[in-house]
Structures are given as C-alpha cells and as structure tokens.
Amino acid sequence: MKNNNTSANDSFTDQDDIAGSDDECLPLGEKNIIRKTSKVTALTSIIVISLIGNVCIVAVTLKTKRMRTATAFKFLMNMAIADLCTTVINMPESLVTEIMDSDQWIPGTMGMVLCKLLPFCQQVCAFSAILSLLIIVLDRYFAINFPFRKLILQNHFKAIIATSWIVPGISSLPMFVANNVIIETDGLILCIEEWPSPLDSMKSYRNYTIILFAIFYLLPLIAISLIYSCIFSKL
C-alpha cells in the first residue's frame, strides 16, 4: 500500500514538472512581441488622445470670445499647450525607443545638441503642466472663497503664465550640463545624465532628482490637496 501511494505521488510530481516545463518553454520571442505590441499600442493611443484633446481645448478657447477673454480659460489653455508640448516632445522618443527596442542615440553633432536640448524641453513642458494645474486650482479657490481677490489673478495672469514656464526653465538648466553623449565599449551611443567632475555624478543625480521631485511633484500635490479640501469645506 505504501508503495502504491509513493508511485501515485511520483506520478503527480512528474505531471507537475511537465506542466511547469511547458510554461517555461513558451517562446520568449512571442512574449516579447506581445509585450512590445501592448506598449506601442498604449503609447500610440495616449499620443493620439492627447493631441486631439489638447488641440480641441486650444481651438475652442481661441474660437469662443467669452472663453478667450476669461482668465480661467487662459490658464486652462496654458496647461493644454504644456500638455501638447509634452506629447509632441516627450512621447515620440519613448515610442521610438520601444519600437526599436534600443536606447541607441543619434550620432554626431546633432546627437550632442539633442542630448542637451531634448531632456531640457521635456522637463520644462512637464513641470509647466503641473504648475499650470496648480494655478487653475488656485484660481478656482479664489473664485469660490474670495471672489473679489480673484482680480489679483486676472490683473496679473500674463506674469503668472510666464512664471509657470520660467521657473521650470531655470530649474531645468542643469540638464544642459548633466546630459552628455557617451559611447560604450561595444559602440553603443547613449544619452545619459552624467554629471561632470569635480561633482559626484551619482550623488548629484540623486540630489537633483530629489529637489525636483519635492518642488514640482510633492509640494504641488500637497498644495492641491489642501486647496481642494478648503474648497469642499465651503460648499
């Protein structure tokens, strides 16, 4: 009886091993194709939806006189432009990298210029979109809680919009120094954030990333959460 149980257990174990082997032996190339297709489809969909949505916002705002003269819609259009720039500048690089399945950078002088300029523009557009969202939330806060003080935003909306681009621009200037083209031993050309000496590259990268995260992600998130809490408490 003991021998029969042992044989049965061995049989089940062998069947499990065979099933596991079948799972492990699925074609790796097929998995990669499915994964790549999913990512490319998702990125393409995001690009198309973002382009259509933000272009419509800008077009409708410019076409409608009431919206064109309202301060709130000017802030909204500024955010739409920042999002549109993010879509045009940031997303195509990610899409090409995913399609080519390589981080190979453009060689020559053009590659060096783009390595400095492209990350800078990508960062400025993304941060400007975040600050624009914060400005819109502040505008709603003043409109609901302090309708007369809202005139402050209306009278200085040009300076406010300019600030939403200037601050990210100044904060992103170190990207011109940090981003450099390097050539690996196998001939692969890469554009990476490599801080020059005498700066410690890893430490500088970490500190710069933490500072940017705190200024353009953490603080706006906290501010927007607090502002919306105050708005909801007044409703």
PDB file of C-alpha atoms in Angstrom:
ATOM      1  CA  MET A   1       0.000   0.000   0.000  1.00  0.00           C
ATOM      2  CA  LYS A   2       2.817   2.310   0.820  1.00  0.00           C
ATOM      3  CA  ASN A   3       4.471   1.588  -2.490  1.00  0.00           C
ATOM      4  CA  ASN A   4       1.252   2.397  -4.368  1.00  0.00           C
ATOM      5  CA  ASN A   5       0.955   5.794  -2.650  1.00  0.00           C
ATOM      6  CA  THR A   6       4.576   6.530  -3.404  1.00  0.00           C
ATOM      7  CA  SER A   7       4.078   5.687  -7.076  1.00  0.00           C
ATOM      8  CA  ALA A   8       0.964   7.867  -7.244  1.00  0.00           C
ATOM      9  CA  ASN A   9       2.796  10.786  -5.652  1.00  0.00           C
ATOM     10  CA  ASP A  10       5.699  10.366  -8.047  1.00  0.00           C
ATOM     11  CA  SER A  11       3.244  10.347 -10.941  1.00  0.00           C
ATOM     12  CA  PHE A  12       1.618  13.602  -9.810  1.00  0.00           C
ATOM     13  CA  THR A  13       5.057  15.169  -9.307  1.00  0.00           C
ATOM     14  CA  ASP A  14       6.115  14.161 -12.802  1.00  0.00           C
ATOM     15  CA  GLN A  15       2.927  15.653 -14.245  1.00  0.00           C
ATOM     16  CA  ASP A  16       3.508  18.931 -12.364  1.00  0.00           C
ATOM     17  CA  ASP A  17       7.096  19.060 -13.630  1.00  0.00           C
ATOM     18  CA  ILE A  18       5.896  18.528 -17.187  1.00  0.00           C
ATOM     19  CA  ALA A  19       3.252  21.290 -16.839  1.00  0.00           C
ATOM     20  CA  GLY A  20       5.850  23.628 -15.363  1.00  0.00           C
ATOM     21  CA  SER A  21       8.245  22.793 -18.174  1.00  0.00           C
ATOM     22  CA  ASP A  22       5.550  23.597 -20.729  1.00  0.00           C
ATOM     23  CA  ASP A  23       5.013  27.053 -19.139  1.00  0.00           C
ATOM     24  CA  GLU A  24       8.720  27.746 -19.046  1.00  0.00           C
ATOM     25  CA  CYS A  25       9.169  26.611 -22.631  1.00  0.00           C
ATOM     26  CA  LEU A  26       6.739  29.173 -24.070  1.00  0.00           C
ATOM     27  CA  PRO A  27       8.514  31.066 -26.867  1.00  0.00           C
ATOM     28  CA  LEU A  28      10.346  34.029 -25.366  1.00  0.00           C
ATOM     29  CA  GLY A  29      10.139  35.884 -28.655  1.00  0.00           C
ATOM     30  CA  GLU A  30       6.357  35.589 -28.649  1.00  0.00           C
ATOM     31  CA  LYS A  31       6.170  37.011 -25.118  1.00  0.00           C
ATOM     32  CA  ASN A  32       8.393  39.932 -26.131  1.00  0.00           C
ATOM     33  CA  ILE A  33       6.288  40.625 -29.220  1.00  0.00           C
ATOM     34  CA  ILE A  34       3.079  40.708 -27.161  1.00  0.00           C
ATOM     35  CA  ARG A  35       4.685  42.946 -24.549  1.00  0.00           C
ATOM     36  CA  LYS A  36       6.124  45.324 -27.152  1.00  0.00           C
ATOM     37  CA  THR A  37       2.859  45.455 -29.098  1.00  0.00           C
ATOM     38  CA  SER A  38       0.943  46.298 -25.938  1.00  0.00           C
ATOM     39  CA  LYS A  39       3.338  49.103 -25.007  1.00  0.00           C
ATOM     40  CA  VAL A  40       3.428  50.547 -28.530  1.00  0.00           C
ATOM     41  CA  THR A  41      -0.366  50.433 -28.753  1.00  0.00           C
ATOM     42  CA  ALA A  42      -0.727  52.136 -25.359  1.00  0.00           C
ATOM     43  CA  LEU A  43       1.799  54.867 -26.205  1.00  0.00           C
ATOM     44  CA  THR A  44       0.232  55.484 -29.610  1.00  0.00           C
ATOM     45  CA  SER A  45      -3.230  55.721 -28.072  1.00  0.00           C
ATOM     46  CA  ILE A  46      -2.016  58.185 -25.445  1.00  0.00           C
ATOM     47  CA  ILE A  47      -0.354  60.353 -28.105  1.00  0.00           C
ATOM     48  CA  VAL A  48      -3.440  60.405 -30.340  1.00  0.00           C
ATOM     49  CA  ILE A  49      -5.882  61.102 -27.492  1.00  0.00           C
ATOM     50  CA  SER A  50      -3.650  63.796 -26.004  1.00  0.00           C
ATOM     51  CA  LEU A  51      -3.169  65.522 -29.356  1.00  0.00           C
ATOM     52  CA  ILE A  52      -6.885  65.523 -30.157  1.00  0.00           C
ATOM     53  CA  GLY A  53      -7.965  66.577 -26.674  1.00  0.00           C
ATOM     54  CA  ASN A  54      -5.473  69.404 -26.164  1.00  0.00           C
ATOM     55  CA  VAL A  55      -5.795  70.738 -29.711  1.00  0.00           C
ATOM     56  CA  CYS A  56      -9.577  70.873 -29.229  1.00  0.00           C
ATOM     57  CA  ILE A  57      -9.166  72.791 -25.958  1.00  0.00           C
ATOM     58  CA  VAL A  58      -6.887  75.365 -27.568  1.00  0.00           C
ATOM     59  CA  ALA A  59      -9.072  75.679 -30.692  1.00  0.00           C
ATOM     60  CA  VAL A  60     -12.339  76.062 -28.778  1.00  0.00           C
ATOM     61  CA  THR A  61     -10.794  78.591 -26.384  1.00  0.00           C
ATOM     62  CA  LEU A  62      -9.451  80.701 -29.246  1.00  0.00           C
ATOM     63  CA  LYS A  63     -12.682  80.451 -31.232  1.00  0.00           C
ATOM     64  CA  THR A  64     -15.082  81.337 -28.422  1.00  0.00           C
ATOM     65  CA  LYS A  65     -14.909  85.013 -27.461  1.00  0.00           C
ATOM     66  CA  ARG A  66     -16.225  84.524 -23.920  1.00  0.00           C
ATOM     67  CA  MET A  67     -13.671  81.807 -23.231  1.00  0.00           C
ATOM     68  CA  ARG A  68     -10.913  83.783 -24.891  1.00  0.00           C
ATOM     69  CA  THR A  69     -11.401  86.718 -22.527  1.00  0.00           C
ATOM     70  CA  ALA A  70     -11.963  84.700 -19.330  1.00  0.00           C
ATOM     71  CA  THR A  71      -8.878  84.342 -17.141  1.00  0.00           C
ATOM     72  CA  ALA A  72      -9.756  80.808 -16.076  1.00  0.00           C
ATOM     73  CA  PHE A  73      -9.776  79.601 -19.664  1.00  0.00           C
ATOM     74  CA  LYS A  74      -6.457  81.317 -20.333  1.00  0.00           C
ATOM     75  CA  PHE A  75      -4.931  79.258 -17.541  1.00  0.00           C
ATOM     76  CA  LEU A  76      -6.632  76.167 -18.955  1.00  0.00           C
ATOM     77  CA  MET A  77      -5.265  76.873 -22.421  1.00  0.00           C
ATOM     78  CA  ASN A  78      -1.790  77.348 -20.954  1.00  0.00           C
ATOM     79  CA  MET A  79      -1.999  73.897 -19.376  1.00  0.00           C
ATOM     80  CA  ALA A  80      -3.302  72.448 -22.655  1.00  0.00           C
ATOM     81  CA  ILE A  81      -0.327  73.934 -24.505  1.00  0.00           C
ATOM     82  CA  ALA A  82       2.079  72.499 -21.930  1.00  0.00           C
ATOM     83  CA  ASP A  83       0.409  69.088 -22.235  1.00  0.00           C
ATOM     84  CA  LEU A  84       0.533  69.361 -26.019  1.00  0.00           C
ATOM     85  CA  CYS A  85       4.253  70.159 -25.918  1.00  0.00           C
ATOM     86  CA  THR A  86       4.790  67.230 -23.567  1.00  0.00           C
ATOM     87  CA  THR A  87       3.001  64.946 -26.009  1.00  0.00           C
ATOM     88  CA  VAL A  88       4.930  66.196 -29.036  1.00  0.00           C
ATOM     89  CA  ILE A  89       8.364  66.327 -27.385  1.00  0.00           C
ATOM     90  CA  ASN A  90       8.313  63.549 -24.782  1.00  0.00           C
ATOM     91  CA  MET A  91       6.148  60.759 -26.149  1.00  0.00           C
ATOM     92  CA  PRO A  92       7.677  60.198 -29.622  1.00  0.00           C
ATOM     93  CA  GLU A  93      11.083  59.418 -28.104  1.00  0.00           C
ATOM     94  CA  SER A  94       9.536  56.811 -25.812  1.00  0.00           C
ATOM     95  CA  LEU A  95       7.615  55.346 -28.757  1.00  0.00           C
ATOM     96  CA  VAL A  96      10.696  55.111 -30.985  1.00  0.00           C
ATOM     97  CA  THR A  97      12.745  53.570 -28.173  1.00  0.00           C
ATOM     98  CA  GLU A  98      10.063  50.954 -27.627  1.00  0.00           C
ATOM     99  CA  ILE A  99       9.735  50.157 -31.331  1.00  0.00           C
ATOM    100  CA  MET A 100      13.498  49.953 -31.914  1.00  0.00           C
ATOM    101  CA  ASP A 101      13.971  48.123 -28.597  1.00  0.00           C
ATOM    102  CA  SER A 102      17.184  50.066 -28.061  1.00  0.00           C
ATOM    103  CA  ASP A 103      18.459  53.179 -26.296  1.00  0.00           C
ATOM    104  CA  GLN A 104      20.802  53.899 -29.213  1.00  0.00           C
ATOM    105  CA  TRP A 105      21.214  57.664 -29.551  1.00  0.00           C
ATOM    106  CA  ILE A 106      21.765  59.785 -32.646  1.00  0.00           C
ATOM    107  CA  PRO A 107      25.485  60.079 -33.524  1.00  0.00           C
ATOM    108  CA  GLY A 108      27.367  63.234 -34.413  1.00  0.00           C
ATOM    109  CA  THR A 109      26.821  66.887 -33.633  1.00  0.00           C
ATOM    110  CA  MET A 110      23.053  66.623 -33.937  1.00  0.00           C
ATOM    111  CA  GLY A 111      23.039  63.902 -31.298  1.00  0.00           C
ATOM    112  CA  MET A 112      25.067  66.058 -28.910  1.00  0.00           C
ATOM    113  CA  VAL A 113      22.740  69.037 -29.385  1.00  0.00           C
ATOM    114  CA  LEU A 114      19.577  66.962 -28.981  1.00  0.00           C
ATOM    115  CA  CYS A 115      21.015  65.226 -25.921  1.00  0.00           C
ATOM    116  CA  LYS A 116      21.295  68.632 -24.249  1.00  0.00           C
ATOM    117  CA  LEU A 117      18.139  70.230 -25.623  1.00  0.00           C
ATOM    118  CA  LEU A 118      15.560  67.429 -25.689  1.00  0.00           C
ATOM    119  CA  PRO A 119      15.664  66.425 -21.978  1.00  0.00           C
ATOM    120  CA  PHE A 120      15.607  70.113 -21.057  1.00  0.00           C
ATOM    121  CA  CYS A 121      12.474  70.762 -23.139  1.00  0.00           C
ATOM    122  CA  GLN A 122      10.827  67.569 -21.908  1.00  0.00           C
ATOM    123  CA  GLN A 123      11.355  68.562 -18.303  1.00  0.00           C
ATOM    124  CA  VAL A 124      10.211  72.163 -18.800  1.00  0.00           C
ATOM    125  CA  CYS A 125       6.977  71.110 -20.512  1.00  0.00           C
ATOM    126  CA  ALA A 126       6.122  68.503 -17.878  1.00  0.00           C
ATOM    127  CA  PHE A 127       6.809  70.853 -14.955  1.00  0.00           C
ATOM    128  CA  SER A 128       4.934  73.708 -16.619  1.00  0.00           C
ATOM    129  CA  ALA A 129       1.865  71.482 -16.978  1.00  0.00           C
ATOM    130  CA  ILE A 130       1.997  70.704 -13.252  1.00  0.00           C
ATOM    131  CA  LEU A 131       2.336  74.370 -12.270  1.00  0.00           C
ATOM    132  CA  SER A 132      -0.494  75.257 -14.664  1.00  0.00           C
ATOM    133  CA  LEU A 133      -2.726  72.760 -12.893  1.00  0.00           C
ATOM    134  CA  LEU A 134      -1.800  74.333  -9.560  1.00  0.00           C
ATOM    135  CA  ILE A 135      -2.650  77.787 -10.941  1.00  0.00           C
ATOM    136  CA  ILE A 136      -6.058  76.571 -12.127  1.00  0.00           C
ATOM    137  CA  VAL A 137      -6.795  75.147  -8.686  1.00  0.00           C
ATOM    138  CA  LEU A 138      -5.771  78.445  -7.055  1.00  0.00           C
ATOM    139  CA  ASP A 139      -7.983  80.324  -9.482  1.00  0.00           C
ATOM    140  CA  ARG A 140     -10.959  78.146  -8.502  1.00  0.00           C
ATOM    141  CA  TYR A 141     -10.139  78.629  -4.827  1.00  0.00           C
ATOM    142  CA  PHE A 142     -10.172  82.431  -5.084  1.00  0.00           C
ATOM    143  CA  ALA A 143     -13.313  82.371  -7.247  1.00  0.00           C
ATOM    144  CA  ILE A 144     -15.241  80.419  -4.607  1.00  0.00           C
ATOM    145  CA  ASN A 145     -13.805  81.682  -1.332  1.00  0.00           C
ATOM    146  CA  PHE A 146     -12.558  85.185  -2.191  1.00  0.00           C
ATOM    147  CA  PRO A 147     -14.332  86.352  -5.357  1.00  0.00           C
ATOM    148  CA  PHE A 148     -13.002  89.903  -5.068  1.00  0.00           C
ATOM    149  CA  ARG A 149      -9.408  88.817  -4.545  1.00  0.00           C
ATOM    150  CA  LYS A 150      -9.708  86.825  -7.752  1.00  0.00           C
ATOM    151  CA  LEU A 151      -8.960  90.125  -9.502  1.00  0.00           C
ATOM    152  CA  ILE A 152      -5.342  89.665  -8.436  1.00  0.00           C
ATOM    153  CA  LEU A 153      -5.038  86.674 -10.740  1.00  0.00           C
ATOM    154  CA  GLN A 154      -6.966  88.426 -13.504  1.00  0.00           C
ATOM    155  CA  ASN A 155      -4.765  91.507 -13.442  1.00  0.00           C
ATOM    156  CA  HIS A 156      -1.516  89.555 -13.419  1.00  0.00           C
ATOM    157  CA  PHE A 157      -2.408  86.498 -15.492  1.00  0.00           C
ATOM    158  CA  LYS A 158       0.334  87.205 -18.070  1.00  0.00           C
ATOM    159  CA  ALA A 159       3.018  87.279 -15.390  1.00  0.00           C
ATOM    160  CA  ILE A 160       1.563  84.164 -13.763  1.00  0.00           C
ATOM    161  CA  ILE A 161       1.555  82.233 -17.038  1.00  0.00           C
ATOM    162  CA  ALA A 162       5.091  83.394 -17.816  1.00  0.00           C
ATOM    163  CA  THR A 163       6.209  82.259 -14.360  1.00  0.00           C
ATOM    164  CA  SER A 164       4.769  78.798 -14.986  1.00  0.00           C
ATOM    165  CA  TRP A 165       7.336  78.460 -17.793  1.00  0.00           C
ATOM    166  CA  ILE A 166      10.252  80.478 -16.419  1.00  0.00           C
ATOM    167  CA  VAL A 167      10.513  78.605 -13.110  1.00  0.00           C
ATOM    168  CA  PRO A 168      10.702  75.162 -14.788  1.00  0.00           C
ATOM    169  CA  GLY A 169      13.136  76.611 -17.320  1.00  0.00           C
ATOM    170  CA  ILE A 170      15.519  77.867 -14.643  1.00  0.00           C
ATOM    171  CA  SER A 171      15.171  74.648 -12.637  1.00  0.00           C
ATOM    172  CA  SER A 172      15.994  72.572 -15.720  1.00  0.00           C
ATOM    173  CA  LEU A 173      19.132  74.487 -16.732  1.00  0.00           C
ATOM    174  CA  PRO A 174      21.430  71.930 -15.023  1.00  0.00           C
ATOM    175  CA  MET A 175      20.264  69.425 -17.647  1.00  0.00           C
ATOM    176  CA  PHE A 176      22.475  71.231 -20.159  1.00  0.00           C
ATOM    177  CA  VAL A 177      25.472  70.363 -18.004  1.00  0.00           C
ATOM    178  CA  ALA A 178      24.426  66.931 -16.805  1.00  0.00           C
ATOM    179  CA  ASN A 179      23.217  65.326 -20.039  1.00  0.00           C
ATOM    180  CA  ASN A 180      26.033  64.020 -22.197  1.00  0.00           C
ATOM    181  CA  VAL A 181      26.586  61.569 -25.027  1.00  0.00           C
ATOM    182  CA  ILE A 182      28.778  58.594 -24.184  1.00  0.00           C
ATOM    183  CA  ILE A 183      29.997  55.692 -26.297  1.00  0.00           C
ATOM    184  CA  GLU A 184      30.029  52.257 -24.679  1.00  0.00           C
ATOM    185  CA  THR A 185      32.792  49.748 -25.285  1.00  0.00           C
ATOM    186  CA  ASP A 186      30.524  47.850 -27.684  1.00  0.00           C
ATOM    187  CA  GLY A 187      29.971  51.003 -29.750  1.00  0.00           C
ATOM    188  CA  LEU A 188      26.505  51.778 -28.361  1.00  0.00           C
ATOM    189  CA  ILE A 189      25.858  55.529 -28.262  1.00  0.00           C
ATOM    190  CA  LEU A 190      23.824  56.687 -25.255  1.00  0.00           C
ATOM    191  CA  CYS A 191      22.476  59.989 -23.975  1.00  0.00           C
ATOM    192  CA  ILE A 192      22.605  59.812 -20.191  1.00  0.00           C
ATOM    193  CA  GLU A 193      22.679  62.103 -17.179  1.00  0.00           C
ATOM    194  CA  GLU A 194      26.368  62.073 -16.284  1.00  0.00           C
ATOM    195  CA  TRP A 195      27.395  64.990 -14.086  1.00  0.00           C
ATOM    196  CA  PRO A 196      30.926  66.260 -14.846  1.00  0.00           C
ATOM    197  CA  SER A 197      33.783  66.302 -12.353  1.00  0.00           C
ATOM    198  CA  PRO A 198      34.517  67.513  -9.720  1.00  0.00           C
ATOM    199  CA  LEU A 199      30.863  66.700  -8.940  1.00  0.00           C
ATOM    200  CA  ASP A 200      29.997  63.230  -7.777  1.00  0.00           C
ATOM    201  CA  SER A 201      27.766  62.010 -10.613  1.00  0.00           C
ATOM    202  CA  MET A 202      25.591  59.609  -8.599  1.00  0.00           C
ATOM    203  CA  LYS A 203      25.207  61.960  -5.637  1.00  0.00           C
ATOM    204  CA  SER A 204      24.438  64.950  -7.864  1.00  0.00           C
ATOM    205  CA  TYR A 205      21.890  62.926  -9.810  1.00  0.00           C
ATOM    206  CA  ARG A 206      20.177  61.802  -6.610  1.00  0.00           C
ATOM    207  CA  ASN A 207      20.122  65.255  -5.015  1.00  0.00           C
ATOM    208  CA  TYR A 208      18.883  66.966  -8.166  1.00  0.00           C
ATOM    209  CA  THR A 209      16.136  64.388  -8.634  1.00  0.00           C
ATOM    210  CA  ILE A 210      15.004  64.729  -5.007  1.00  0.00           C
ATOM    211  CA  ILE A 211      14.897  68.541  -5.262  1.00  0.00           C
ATOM    212  CA  LEU A 212      12.869  68.455  -8.487  1.00  0.00           C
ATOM    213  CA  PHE A 213      10.520  65.834  -7.072  1.00  0.00           C
ATOM    214  CA  ALA A 214       9.905  67.940  -3.973  1.00  0.00           C
ATOM    215  CA  ILE A 215       9.351  71.216  -5.869  1.00  0.00           C
ATOM    216  CA  PHE A 216       7.318  70.040  -8.855  1.00  0.00           C
ATOM    217  CA  TYR A 217       5.567  66.910  -7.608  1.00  0.00           C
ATOM    218  CA  LEU A 218       5.336  66.644  -3.845  1.00  0.00           C
ATOM    219  CA  LEU A 219       4.657  70.293  -2.958  1.00  0.00           C
ATOM    220  CA  PRO A 220       2.068  70.836  -5.751  1.00  0.00           C
ATOM    221  CA  LEU A 221       0.325  67.609  -4.754  1.00  0.00           C
ATOM    222  CA  ILE A 222       0.118  68.712  -1.125  1.00  0.00           C
ATOM    223  CA  ALA A 223      -0.973  72.221  -2.112  1.00  0.00           C
ATOM    224  CA  ILE A 224      -3.681  70.979  -4.493  1.00  0.00           C
ATOM    225  CA  SER A 225      -4.977  68.539  -1.886  1.00  0.00           C
ATOM    226  CA  LEU A 226      -5.170  71.249   0.776  1.00  0.00           C
ATOM    227  CA  ILE A 227      -6.787  73.763  -1.581  1.00  0.00           C
ATOM    228  CA  TYR A 228      -9.466  71.303  -2.685  1.00  0.00           C
ATOM    229  CA  SER A 229     -10.116  70.446   0.952  1.00  0.00           C
ATOM    230  CA  CYS A 230     -10.716  74.118   1.676  1.00  0.00           C
ATOM    231  CA  ILE A 231     -12.974  74.428  -1.376  1.00  0.00           C
ATOM    232  CA  PHE A 232     -15.074  71.421  -0.385  1.00  0.00           C
ATOM    233  CA  SER A 233     -15.394  72.703   3.166  1.00  0.00           C
ATOM    234  CA  LYS A 234     -17.002  75.907   1.841  1.00  0.00           C
ATOM    235  CA  LEU A 235     -19.543  74.120  -0.342  1.00  0.00           C
TER     236      LEU A 235
END
